[in-house]
Short mmCIF file of C-alpha atoms in Angstrom, two decimals:
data_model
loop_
_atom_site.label_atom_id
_atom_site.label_comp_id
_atom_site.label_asym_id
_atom_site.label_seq_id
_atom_site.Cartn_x
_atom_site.Cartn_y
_atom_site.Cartn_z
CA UNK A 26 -5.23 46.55 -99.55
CA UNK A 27 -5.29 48.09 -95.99
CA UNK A 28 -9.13 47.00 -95.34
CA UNK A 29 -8.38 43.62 -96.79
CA UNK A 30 -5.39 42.96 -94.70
CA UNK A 31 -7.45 43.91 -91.30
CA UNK A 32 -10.16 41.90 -92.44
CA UNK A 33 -9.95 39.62 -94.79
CA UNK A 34 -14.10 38.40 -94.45
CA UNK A 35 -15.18 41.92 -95.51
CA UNK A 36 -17.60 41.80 -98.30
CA UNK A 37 -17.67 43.82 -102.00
CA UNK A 38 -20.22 46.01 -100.60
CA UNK A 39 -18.42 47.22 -96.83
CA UNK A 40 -15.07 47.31 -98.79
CA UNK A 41 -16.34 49.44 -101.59
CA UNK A 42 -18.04 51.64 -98.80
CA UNK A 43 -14.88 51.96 -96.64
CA UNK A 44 -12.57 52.67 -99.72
CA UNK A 45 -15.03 55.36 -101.28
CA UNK A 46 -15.59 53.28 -104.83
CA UNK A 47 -18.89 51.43 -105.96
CA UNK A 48 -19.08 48.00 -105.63
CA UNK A 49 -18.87 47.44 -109.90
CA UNK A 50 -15.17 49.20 -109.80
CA UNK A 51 -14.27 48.19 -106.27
CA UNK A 52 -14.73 44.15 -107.27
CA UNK A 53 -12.19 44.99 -110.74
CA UNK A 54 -9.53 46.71 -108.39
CA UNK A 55 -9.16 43.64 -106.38
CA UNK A 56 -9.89 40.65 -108.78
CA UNK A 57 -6.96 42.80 -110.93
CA UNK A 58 -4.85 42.91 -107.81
CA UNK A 59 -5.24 39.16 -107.32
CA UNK A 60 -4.53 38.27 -111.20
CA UNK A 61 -1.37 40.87 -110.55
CA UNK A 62 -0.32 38.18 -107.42
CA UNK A 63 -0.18 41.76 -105.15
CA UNK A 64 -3.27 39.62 -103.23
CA UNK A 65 -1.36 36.19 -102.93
CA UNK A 66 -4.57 34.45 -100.96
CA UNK A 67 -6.86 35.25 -97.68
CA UNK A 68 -6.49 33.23 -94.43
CA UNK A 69 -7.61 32.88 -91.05
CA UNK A 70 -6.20 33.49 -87.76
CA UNK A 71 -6.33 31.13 -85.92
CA UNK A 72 -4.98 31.19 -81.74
CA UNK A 73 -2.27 29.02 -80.97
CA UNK A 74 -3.33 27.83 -77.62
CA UNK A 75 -6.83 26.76 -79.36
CA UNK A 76 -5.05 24.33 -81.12
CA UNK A 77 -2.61 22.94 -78.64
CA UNK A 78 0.48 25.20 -80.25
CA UNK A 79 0.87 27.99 -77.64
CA UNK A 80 4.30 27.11 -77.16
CA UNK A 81 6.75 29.01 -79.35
CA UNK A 82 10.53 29.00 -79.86
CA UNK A 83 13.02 30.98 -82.30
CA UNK A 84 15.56 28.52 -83.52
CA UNK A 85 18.52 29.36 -85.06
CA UNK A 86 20.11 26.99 -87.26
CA UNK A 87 23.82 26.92 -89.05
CA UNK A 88 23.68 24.59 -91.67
CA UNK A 89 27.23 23.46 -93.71
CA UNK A 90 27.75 25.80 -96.19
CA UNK A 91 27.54 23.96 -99.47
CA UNK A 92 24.35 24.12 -102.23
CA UNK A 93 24.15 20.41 -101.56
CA UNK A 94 23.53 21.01 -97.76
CA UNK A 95 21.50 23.71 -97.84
CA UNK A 96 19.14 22.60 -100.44
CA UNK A 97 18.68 18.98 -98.17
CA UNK A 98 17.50 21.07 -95.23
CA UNK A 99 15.36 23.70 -96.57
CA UNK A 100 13.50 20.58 -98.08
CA UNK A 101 13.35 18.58 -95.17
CA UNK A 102 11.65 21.06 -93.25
CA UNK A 103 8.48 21.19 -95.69
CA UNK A 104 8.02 17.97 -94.25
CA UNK A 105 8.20 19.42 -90.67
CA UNK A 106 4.66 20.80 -89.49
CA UNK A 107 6.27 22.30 -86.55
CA UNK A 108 8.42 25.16 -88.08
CA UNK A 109 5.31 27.44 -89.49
CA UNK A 110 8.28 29.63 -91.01
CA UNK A 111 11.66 29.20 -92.24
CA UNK A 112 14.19 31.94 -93.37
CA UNK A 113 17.49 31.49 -94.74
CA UNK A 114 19.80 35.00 -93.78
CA UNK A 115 23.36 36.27 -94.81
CA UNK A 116 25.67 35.86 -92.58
CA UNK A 117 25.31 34.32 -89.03
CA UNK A 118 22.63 32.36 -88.07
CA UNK A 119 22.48 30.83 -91.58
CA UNK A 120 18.76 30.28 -91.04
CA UNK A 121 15.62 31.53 -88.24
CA UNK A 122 12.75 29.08 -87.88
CA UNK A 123 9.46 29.63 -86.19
CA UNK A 124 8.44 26.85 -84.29
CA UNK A 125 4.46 26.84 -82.73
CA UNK A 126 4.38 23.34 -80.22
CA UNK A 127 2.59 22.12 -77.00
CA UNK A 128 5.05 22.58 -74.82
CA UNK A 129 8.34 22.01 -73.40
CA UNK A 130 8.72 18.48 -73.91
CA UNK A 131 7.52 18.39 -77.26
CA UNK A 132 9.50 20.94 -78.49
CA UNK A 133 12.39 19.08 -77.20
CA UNK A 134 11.27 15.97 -78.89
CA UNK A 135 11.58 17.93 -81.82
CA UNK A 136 14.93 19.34 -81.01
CA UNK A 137 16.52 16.20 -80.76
CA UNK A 138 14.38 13.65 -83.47
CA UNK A 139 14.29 16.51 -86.23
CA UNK A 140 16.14 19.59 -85.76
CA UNK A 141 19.55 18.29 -84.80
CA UNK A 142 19.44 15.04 -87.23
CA UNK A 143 18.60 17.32 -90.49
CA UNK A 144 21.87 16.45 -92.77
CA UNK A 145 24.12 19.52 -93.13
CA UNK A 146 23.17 20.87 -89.29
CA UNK A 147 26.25 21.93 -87.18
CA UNK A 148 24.46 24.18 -84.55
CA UNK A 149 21.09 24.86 -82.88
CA UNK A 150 19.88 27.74 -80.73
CA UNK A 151 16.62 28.16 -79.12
CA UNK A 152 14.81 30.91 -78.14
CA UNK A 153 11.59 30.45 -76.03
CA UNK A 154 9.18 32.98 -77.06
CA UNK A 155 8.49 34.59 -73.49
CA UNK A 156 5.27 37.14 -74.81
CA UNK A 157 4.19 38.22 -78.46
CA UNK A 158 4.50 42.20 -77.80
CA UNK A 159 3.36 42.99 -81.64
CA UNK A 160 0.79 40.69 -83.71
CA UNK A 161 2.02 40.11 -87.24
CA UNK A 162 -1.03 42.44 -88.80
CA UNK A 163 0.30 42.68 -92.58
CA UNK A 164 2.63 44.97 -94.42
CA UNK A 165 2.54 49.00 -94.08
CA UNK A 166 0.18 49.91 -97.61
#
């Protein structure tokens, strides 16, 4: 799971090699850890800035308290490209969004059209992301 999470690309044969197995049992360990859902899928990286979204914020986001409420906005924002993840916490902020943008001015076309229009919203707080110190590089295995 290590080698796969540094690099997803690598094929039967290097990750059998770098794991110690053959290629035969090496290929069963990880088509059973995919049927298991421990392997949920394999992505690519892909920089922010390459794709016009170098601009980052951390929103916090109190939403009314009530199931009706909080269902409304945790749908609406599938429909927001924008927030590339969404948390709901306990206690205060009720929820942490992600938000990958332009710039500036689009994020704050985005604060005012979307964010603070979402039924159920009573406060916003933004964060601008000043430098990424630590890469997200997958979970300790």
């Amino acid at each position: 799971m290590r080698e796969l999470q540094r690099d997803g690309r690598l094929s039967n044969q290097e990750l059998a090699q770098r794991v110690g197995l053959t290629p035969s049992p090496c290929m069963r360990r990880v088509r059973q850890l995919e049927q298991d859902g421990v392997i949920q899928g394999y992505r690519a990286v892909i920089d922010p800035e390459a794709v016009g979204r170098g601009f980052e914020v951390l929103v916090s986001v109190e939403v009314r308290r009530d199931r009706e409420a909080v269902e409304a906005f945790e749908a609406a924002l599938q429909d927001i490209p924008d927030v590339i993840e969404a948390y709901r916490l306990f206690g205060s902020p009720g929820c942490l969004l992600r938000i990958a943008v332009n710039d500036l001015r689009a994020y704050e076309r985005l604060w005012i059209e979307h964010l603070t229009a979402l039924s159920g919203v009573t406060e916003v707080n933004s964060q601008i992301i000043m430098k990424r110190i630590k890469e997200p590089t997958g979970l300790p295995v």
